[in-house]
Amino acid sequence: MMQKKVIILGGGVAGLSAAHELIERGFSVEVYEAKTIPGGKARSIPVPDTGTIGPAGKRKDLPGEHGFRFFPRFYKHVVDTMRRIPYGSGTVADNLVDTTRVEMARFGQKSLVLPSHSPRSFSDIREILDEFSTVFGPDFGIPPEEMAFFASRIWQIITSCEERRVDEYEKEDWWDFMGAHSRSSAYQKFFGHGITRSLVAAKAHLASTKTIGDIFVQLLFDLVEPGPSSDRLLNGPTNDVWIDPWLKYLTQKGVAYHLEAKVKAIQCGNGLIQSATIEKGGKTFEVRGDYFIAAIPIERMAQLVTPQIEKLDPGLGKLHGLSVGGVSWMNGIQLYLTEDVPITHGHTIYVDSPWALTSISQRQFWPDIDFTEYADGRIQGIISVDISEWDEKGLNGKPRSSVPAKK
Ligand SMILES: Cc1cc2nc3c(=O)[nH]c(=O)nc-3n(C[C@H](O)[C@H](O)[C@H](O)COP(=O)(O)OP(=O)(O)OC[C@H]3O[C@@H](n4cnc5c(N)ncnc54)[C@H](O)[C@@H]3O)c2cc1C
């Protein structure tokens, strides 16, 4: 039988995952990726021209990332894929490391620090009990009846059947379901925005109760169920310990992965997608396949959906509407320090920050990375910050989007 060819548009985690599954099932696979670095939004972005000459030759550029990578314990598929990517004598999944704490930092008030796994010792239990007194104390700002209401809503999600999740919760936004509009600002901050914007960069007014509820409940179970941490990170720069070994494995298996190859158009005929127009190195050419997979962001895909494609599948016409109001900016910034500042052994969520900041102090999770090999050799620590809200005014009175940023 002739081998079927699949053309994958976009070489981020989705494109790489599709390539992985298909090449292992005997398809011929070609991936077309617009950027110079593989991995899409998960890619590392070294800071160009920052590596200086050291005693052992030229040092590496500063290890920039699009944002830090957080792998909750409930992630199943991505970790399964990682277990199938060779790395040294093991696999890429061995590069996941547990955090032990999660911190909720509050402006001008004591932070809340909790274990990010189920209690393993008396001191863990004590820590949790200590923080309970803060949560139910006077300065926290959420009245007991609102706490009880939140608990009842979460209990309702936990005890709802799949049909109800799909039929009802999928159609109701988190903000409404949580009754946030009529509750205290502390309630709105922690249970409205905190669970959506800070945790998963979603908007409480738009995100469905099903999606946010499912994520939150799984995180909650991960926190109480004995076992590994609810929150894991990579033990080095993302491309070094995940994406590059992945691409190497896929290429060895026969995947043709093309960088700097941008999809400009998609052509159809006879009721099927026939080809994609690719621009690479100033030249334009057509690629044909038996199947096409679009693994590019919704706002990019919307630009490629022509009236002809829309006629074949009217559902694809909805991408235009979704891409206009449905996507928002999220990006990371790295602070390179000449002195390491571990902060906490896990993520910090800055619950009061209008820009919805979360951070990780990276070095404690990169034990085998020699920091003297980077830049001018003086870097001792990295604080990696994710910014999930770009339009709200910050404490300096400016929205994050008023500061020019590179896409
Ligand atoms: C700052 C930040 C932090 C994040 N942190 C986490 C986290 O901690 N944990 C987590 O699970 N998720 C996190 N995410 C989300 C996660 O990174 C994404 O869900 C995931 O990377 C999306 O992968 P994707 O392949 O679907 O899309 P993308 O990564 O967007 O990949 C699409 C690819 O298509 C390419 N492309 C676009 N247009 C074209 C074109 N015309 N032709 C060819 N190629 C094209 C793009 O260059 C890109 O490489 C984070 C996201 C951001 C932005």
Coordinates of N, CA and C in Angstrom, one line a residue, residues 9 102 111 196 348:
L9 N 0.7 22.0 9.4 CA 1.0 23.4 9.3 C 1.2 23.9 10.7
V102 N 3.6 26.3 46.8 CA 3.0 27.3 45.9 C 2.7 28.5 46.8
S111 N 2.3 36.7 52.7 CA 2.0 35.7 51.6 C 1.4 34.4 52.2
T196 N -8.8 31.9 37.2 CA -8.8 32.0 35.7 C -7.6 32.7 35.1
T348 N 4.9 31.4 42.3 CA 4.3 32.4 43.1 C 3.2 33.1 42.3

